[in-house]
PDB file of C-alpha atoms and ligand atoms in Angstrom:
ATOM      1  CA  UNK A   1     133.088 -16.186 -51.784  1.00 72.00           C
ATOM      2  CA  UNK A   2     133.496 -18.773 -48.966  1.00 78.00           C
ATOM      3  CA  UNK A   3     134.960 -21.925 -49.305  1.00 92.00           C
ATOM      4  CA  UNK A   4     131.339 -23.848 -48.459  1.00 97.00           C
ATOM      5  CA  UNK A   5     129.087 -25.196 -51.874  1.00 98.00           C
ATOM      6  CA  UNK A   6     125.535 -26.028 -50.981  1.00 98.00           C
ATOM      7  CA  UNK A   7     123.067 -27.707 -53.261  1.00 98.00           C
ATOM      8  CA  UNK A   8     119.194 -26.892 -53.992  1.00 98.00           C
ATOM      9  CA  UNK A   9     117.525 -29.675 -55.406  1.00 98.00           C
ATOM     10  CA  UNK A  10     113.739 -28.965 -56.444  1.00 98.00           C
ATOM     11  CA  UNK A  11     111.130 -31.961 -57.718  1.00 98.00           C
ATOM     12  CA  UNK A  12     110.055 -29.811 -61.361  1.00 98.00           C
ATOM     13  CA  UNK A  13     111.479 -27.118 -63.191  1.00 98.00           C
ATOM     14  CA  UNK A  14     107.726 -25.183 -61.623  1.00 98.00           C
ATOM     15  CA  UNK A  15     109.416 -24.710 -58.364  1.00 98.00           C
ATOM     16  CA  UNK A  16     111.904 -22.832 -59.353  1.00 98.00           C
ATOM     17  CA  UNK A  17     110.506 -19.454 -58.180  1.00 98.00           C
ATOM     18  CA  UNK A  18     109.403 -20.793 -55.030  1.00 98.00           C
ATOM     19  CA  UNK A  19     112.920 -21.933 -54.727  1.00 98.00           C
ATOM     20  CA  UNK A  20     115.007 -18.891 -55.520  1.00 98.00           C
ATOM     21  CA  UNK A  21     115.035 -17.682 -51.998  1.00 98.00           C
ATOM     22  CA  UNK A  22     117.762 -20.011 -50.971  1.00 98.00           C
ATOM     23  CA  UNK A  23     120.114 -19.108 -53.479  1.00 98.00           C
ATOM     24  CA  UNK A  24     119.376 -15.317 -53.255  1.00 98.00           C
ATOM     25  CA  UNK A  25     119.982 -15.759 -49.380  1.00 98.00           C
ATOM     26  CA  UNK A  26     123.494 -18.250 -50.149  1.00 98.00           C
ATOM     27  CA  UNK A  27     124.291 -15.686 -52.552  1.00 97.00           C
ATOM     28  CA  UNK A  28     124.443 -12.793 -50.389  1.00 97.00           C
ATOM     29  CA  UNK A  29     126.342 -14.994 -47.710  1.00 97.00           C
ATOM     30  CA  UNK A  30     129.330 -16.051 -50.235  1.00 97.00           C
ATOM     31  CA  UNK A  31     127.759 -19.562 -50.191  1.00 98.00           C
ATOM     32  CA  UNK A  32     128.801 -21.002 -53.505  1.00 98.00           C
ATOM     33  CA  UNK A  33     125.263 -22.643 -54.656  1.00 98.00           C
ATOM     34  CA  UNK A  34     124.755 -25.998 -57.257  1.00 98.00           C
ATOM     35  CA  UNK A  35     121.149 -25.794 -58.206  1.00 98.00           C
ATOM     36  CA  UNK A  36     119.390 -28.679 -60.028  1.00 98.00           C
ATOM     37  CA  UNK A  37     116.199 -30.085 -60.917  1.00 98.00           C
ATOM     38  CA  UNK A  38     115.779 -33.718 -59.928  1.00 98.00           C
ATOM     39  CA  UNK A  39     112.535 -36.003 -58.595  1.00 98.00           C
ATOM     40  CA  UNK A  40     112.470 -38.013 -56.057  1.00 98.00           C
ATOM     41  CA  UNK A  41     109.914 -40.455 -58.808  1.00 97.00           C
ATOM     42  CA  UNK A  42     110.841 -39.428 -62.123  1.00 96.00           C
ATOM     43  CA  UNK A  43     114.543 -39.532 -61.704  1.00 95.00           C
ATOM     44  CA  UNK A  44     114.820 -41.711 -58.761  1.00 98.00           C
ATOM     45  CA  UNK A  45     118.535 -43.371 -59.538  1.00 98.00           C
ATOM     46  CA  UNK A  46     119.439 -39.899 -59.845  1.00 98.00           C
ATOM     47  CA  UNK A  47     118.613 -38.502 -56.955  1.00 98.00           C
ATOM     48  CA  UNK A  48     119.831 -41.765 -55.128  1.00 98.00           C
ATOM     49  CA  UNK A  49     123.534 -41.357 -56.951  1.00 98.00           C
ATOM     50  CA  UNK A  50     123.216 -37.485 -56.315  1.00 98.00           C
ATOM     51  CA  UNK A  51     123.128 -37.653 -52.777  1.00 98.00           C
ATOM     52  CA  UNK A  52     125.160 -40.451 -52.045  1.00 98.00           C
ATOM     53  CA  UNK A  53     128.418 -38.737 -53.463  1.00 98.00           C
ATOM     54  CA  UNK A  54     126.861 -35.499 -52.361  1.00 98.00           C
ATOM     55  CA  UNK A  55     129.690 -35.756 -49.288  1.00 98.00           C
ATOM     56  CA  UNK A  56     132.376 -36.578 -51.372  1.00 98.00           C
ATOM     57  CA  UNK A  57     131.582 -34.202 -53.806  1.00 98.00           C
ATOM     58  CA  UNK A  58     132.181 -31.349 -51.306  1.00 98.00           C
ATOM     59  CA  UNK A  59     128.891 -30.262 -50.447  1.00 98.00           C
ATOM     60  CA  UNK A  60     128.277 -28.864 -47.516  1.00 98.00           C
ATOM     61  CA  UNK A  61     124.750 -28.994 -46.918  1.00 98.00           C
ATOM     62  CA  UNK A  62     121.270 -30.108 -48.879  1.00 98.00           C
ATOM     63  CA  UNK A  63     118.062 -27.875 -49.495  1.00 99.00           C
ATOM     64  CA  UNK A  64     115.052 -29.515 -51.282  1.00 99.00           C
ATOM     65  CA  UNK A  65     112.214 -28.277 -52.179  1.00 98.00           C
ATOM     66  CA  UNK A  66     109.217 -30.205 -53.349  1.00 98.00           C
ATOM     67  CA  UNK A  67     104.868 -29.819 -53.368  1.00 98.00           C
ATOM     68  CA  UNK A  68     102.535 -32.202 -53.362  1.00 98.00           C
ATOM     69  CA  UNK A  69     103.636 -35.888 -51.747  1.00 97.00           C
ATOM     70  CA  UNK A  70     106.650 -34.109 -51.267  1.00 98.00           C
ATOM     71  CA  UNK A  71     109.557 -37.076 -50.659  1.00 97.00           C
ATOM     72  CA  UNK A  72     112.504 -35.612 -52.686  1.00 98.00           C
ATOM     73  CA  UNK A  73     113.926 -34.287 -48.920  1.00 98.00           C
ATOM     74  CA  UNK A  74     113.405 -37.684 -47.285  1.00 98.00           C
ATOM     75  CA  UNK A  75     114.634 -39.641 -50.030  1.00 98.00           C
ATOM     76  CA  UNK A  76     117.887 -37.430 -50.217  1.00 98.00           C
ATOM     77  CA  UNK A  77     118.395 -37.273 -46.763  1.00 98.00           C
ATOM     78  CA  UNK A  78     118.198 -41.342 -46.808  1.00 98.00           C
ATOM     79  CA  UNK A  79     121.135 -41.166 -48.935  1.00 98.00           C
ATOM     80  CA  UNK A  80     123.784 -38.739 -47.394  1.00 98.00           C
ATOM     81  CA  UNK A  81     124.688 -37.559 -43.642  1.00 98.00           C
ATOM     82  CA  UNK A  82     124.953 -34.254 -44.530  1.00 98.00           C
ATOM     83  CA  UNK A  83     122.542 -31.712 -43.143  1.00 98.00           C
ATOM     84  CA  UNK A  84     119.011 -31.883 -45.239  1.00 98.00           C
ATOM     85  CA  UNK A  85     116.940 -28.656 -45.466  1.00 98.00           C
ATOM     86  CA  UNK A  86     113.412 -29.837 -46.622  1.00 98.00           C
ATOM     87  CA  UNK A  87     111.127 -26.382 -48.371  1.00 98.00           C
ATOM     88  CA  UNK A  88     107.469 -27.630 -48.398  1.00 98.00           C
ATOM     89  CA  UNK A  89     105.799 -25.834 -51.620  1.00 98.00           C
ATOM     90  CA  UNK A  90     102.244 -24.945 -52.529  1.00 98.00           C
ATOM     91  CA  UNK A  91     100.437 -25.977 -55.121  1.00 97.00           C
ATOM     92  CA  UNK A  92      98.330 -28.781 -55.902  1.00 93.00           C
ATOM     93  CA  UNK A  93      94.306 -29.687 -54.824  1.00 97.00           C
ATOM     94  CA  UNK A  94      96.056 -29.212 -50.759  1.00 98.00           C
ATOM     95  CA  UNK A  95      97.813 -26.499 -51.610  1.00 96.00           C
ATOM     96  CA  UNK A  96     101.212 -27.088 -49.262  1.00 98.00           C
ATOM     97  CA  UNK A  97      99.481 -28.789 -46.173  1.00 98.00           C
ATOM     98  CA  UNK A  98     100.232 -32.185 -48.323  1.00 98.00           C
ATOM     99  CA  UNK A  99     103.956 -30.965 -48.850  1.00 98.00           C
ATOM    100  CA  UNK A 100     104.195 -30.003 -45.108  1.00 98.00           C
ATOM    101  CA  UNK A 101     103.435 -32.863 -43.591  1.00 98.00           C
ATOM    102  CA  UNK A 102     105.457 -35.155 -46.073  1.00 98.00           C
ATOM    103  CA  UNK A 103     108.433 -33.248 -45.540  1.00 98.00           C
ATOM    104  CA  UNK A 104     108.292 -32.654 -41.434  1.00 98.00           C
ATOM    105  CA  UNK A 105     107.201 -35.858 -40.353  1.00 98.00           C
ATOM    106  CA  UNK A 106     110.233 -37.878 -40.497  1.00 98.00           C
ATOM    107  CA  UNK A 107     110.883 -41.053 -38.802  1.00 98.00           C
ATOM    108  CA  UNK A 108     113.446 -41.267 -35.920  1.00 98.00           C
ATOM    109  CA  UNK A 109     117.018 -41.557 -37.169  1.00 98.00           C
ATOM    110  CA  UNK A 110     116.502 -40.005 -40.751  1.00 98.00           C
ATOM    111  CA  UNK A 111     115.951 -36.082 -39.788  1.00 98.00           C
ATOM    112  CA  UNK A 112     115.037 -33.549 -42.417  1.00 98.00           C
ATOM    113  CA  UNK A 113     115.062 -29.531 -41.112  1.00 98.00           C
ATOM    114  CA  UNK A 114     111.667 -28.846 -42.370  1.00 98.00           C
ATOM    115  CA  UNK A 115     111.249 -24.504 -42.992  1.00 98.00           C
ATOM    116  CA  UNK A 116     107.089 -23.266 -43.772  1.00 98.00           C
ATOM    117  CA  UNK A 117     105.510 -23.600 -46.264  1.00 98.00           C
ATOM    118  CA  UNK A 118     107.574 -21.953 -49.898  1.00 98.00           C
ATOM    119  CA  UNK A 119     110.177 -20.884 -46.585  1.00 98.00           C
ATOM    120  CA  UNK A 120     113.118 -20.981 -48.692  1.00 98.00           C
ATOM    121  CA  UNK A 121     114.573 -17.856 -47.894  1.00 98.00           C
ATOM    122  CA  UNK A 122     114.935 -19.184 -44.563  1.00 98.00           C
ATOM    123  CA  UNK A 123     116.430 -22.852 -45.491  1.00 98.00           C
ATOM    124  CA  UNK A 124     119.077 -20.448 -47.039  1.00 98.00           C
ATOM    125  CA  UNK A 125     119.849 -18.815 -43.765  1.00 98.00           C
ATOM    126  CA  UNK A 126     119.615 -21.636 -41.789  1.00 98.00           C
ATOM    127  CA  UNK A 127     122.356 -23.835 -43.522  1.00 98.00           C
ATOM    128  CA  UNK A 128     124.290 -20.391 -43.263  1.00 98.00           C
ATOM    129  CA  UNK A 129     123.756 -20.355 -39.161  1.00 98.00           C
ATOM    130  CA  UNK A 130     124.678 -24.445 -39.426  1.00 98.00           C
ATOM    131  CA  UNK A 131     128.163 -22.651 -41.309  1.00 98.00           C
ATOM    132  CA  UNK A 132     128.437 -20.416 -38.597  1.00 98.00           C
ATOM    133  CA  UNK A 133     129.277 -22.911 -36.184  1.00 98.00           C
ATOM    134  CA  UNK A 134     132.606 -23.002 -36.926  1.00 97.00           C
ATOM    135  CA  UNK A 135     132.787 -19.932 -39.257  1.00 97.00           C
ATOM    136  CA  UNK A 136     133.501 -16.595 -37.315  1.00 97.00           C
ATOM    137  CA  UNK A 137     133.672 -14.603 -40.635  1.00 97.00           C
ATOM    138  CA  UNK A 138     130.097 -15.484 -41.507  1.00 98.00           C
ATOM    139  CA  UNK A 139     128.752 -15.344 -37.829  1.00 98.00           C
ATOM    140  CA  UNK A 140     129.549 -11.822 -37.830  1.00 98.00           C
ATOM    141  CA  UNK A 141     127.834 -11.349 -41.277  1.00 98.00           C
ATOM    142  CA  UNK A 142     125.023 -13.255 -39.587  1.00 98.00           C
ATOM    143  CA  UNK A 143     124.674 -10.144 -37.022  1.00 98.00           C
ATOM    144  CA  UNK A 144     124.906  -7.759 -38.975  1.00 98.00           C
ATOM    145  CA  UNK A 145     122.256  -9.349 -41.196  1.00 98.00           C
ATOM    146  CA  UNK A 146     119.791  -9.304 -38.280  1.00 98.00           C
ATOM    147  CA  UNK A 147     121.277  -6.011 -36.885  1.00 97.00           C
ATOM    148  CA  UNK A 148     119.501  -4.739 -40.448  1.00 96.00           C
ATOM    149  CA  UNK A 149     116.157  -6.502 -39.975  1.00 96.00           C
ATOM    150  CA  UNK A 150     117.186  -9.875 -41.307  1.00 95.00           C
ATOM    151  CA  UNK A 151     115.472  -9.040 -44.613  1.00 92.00           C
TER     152      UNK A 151
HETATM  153  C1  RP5 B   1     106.491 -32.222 -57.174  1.00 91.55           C
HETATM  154  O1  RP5 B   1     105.224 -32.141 -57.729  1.00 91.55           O
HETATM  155  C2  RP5 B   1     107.237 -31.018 -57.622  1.00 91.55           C
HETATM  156  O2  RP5 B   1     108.139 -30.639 -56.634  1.00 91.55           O
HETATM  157  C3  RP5 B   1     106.193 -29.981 -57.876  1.00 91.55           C
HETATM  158  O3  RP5 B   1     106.084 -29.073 -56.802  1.00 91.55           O
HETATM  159  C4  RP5 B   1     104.904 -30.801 -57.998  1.00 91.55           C
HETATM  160  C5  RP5 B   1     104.301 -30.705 -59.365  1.00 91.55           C
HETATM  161  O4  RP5 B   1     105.275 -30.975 -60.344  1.00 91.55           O
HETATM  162  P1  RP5 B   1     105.030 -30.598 -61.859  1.00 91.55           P
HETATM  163  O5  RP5 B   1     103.899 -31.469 -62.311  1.00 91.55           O
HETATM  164  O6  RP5 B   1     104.677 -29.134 -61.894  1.00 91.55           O
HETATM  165  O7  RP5 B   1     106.322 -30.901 -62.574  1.00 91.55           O
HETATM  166  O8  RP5 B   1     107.150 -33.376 -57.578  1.00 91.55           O
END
């Protein structure tokens, strides 16, 4: 295990399949992983108080996964400074595109790191790489995962 805790925040309990690549993929790394259920509008004050202490509370990055008018990644990332990973999901009448474009298109000075469409498996690697910055131990893993086919 590495020293680095990472939350995944999805909008409904229903997205929690989409969801588990990120913690399979945090897993594998060592990357200690807080999962939770929480909406960006039907637990607003939540999320709000869940992010803001998100720093303090040792976390080292935020994944969030939402469908429809997806704002649970904006609305996170509005409260902490802390890397946000934004996972569009499918479902709905739109089917993702709605997701997509709620999540990606950010206004300057607020950025969420939006991965495709139910792309959690790669928000999951990508907070790893973000680790790796400073992290020889898991850059090397980080080869060696792509020496294998990154699968
Ligand atoms: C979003 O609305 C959730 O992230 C979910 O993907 C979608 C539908 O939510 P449920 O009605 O299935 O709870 O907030």
């Amino acid at each position: 295990m590495t020293a680095y805790k990472v939350a995944i925040l999805m909008g409904s309990p229903n997205d929690k399949e989409k969801m588990a690549g990120a913690s399979e993929m945090l897993s594998r790394f060592g990357v200690e992983v807080d999962e939770r259920v929480l909406s960006a509008h039907r637990n607003p004050a939540d999320v709000a108080a869940f992010a803001s202490g998100a720093r303090a509370d040792g976390f080292a990055a935020l994944i969030c996964g939402a469908g429809m008018a997806a704002h649970l990644a904006g609305v996170v990332a509005a409260h902490t400074t802390l890397p946000v990973i934004g996972v569009p999901l499918s479902g709905g009448a739109l089917n993702g595109t709605d997701a997509l474009y709620a999540t990606v298109q950010m206004p300057k000075g607020i950025p969420v790191a939006t991965v495709a469409i139910d792309g959690s498996a790669n928000a999951g690697i990508l907070v790893v790489e973000m680790l790796a910055i400073t992290d020889k131990g898991l850059g090397q893993k980080l080869d060696d995962f792509r020496a294998g086919g990154a699968r």
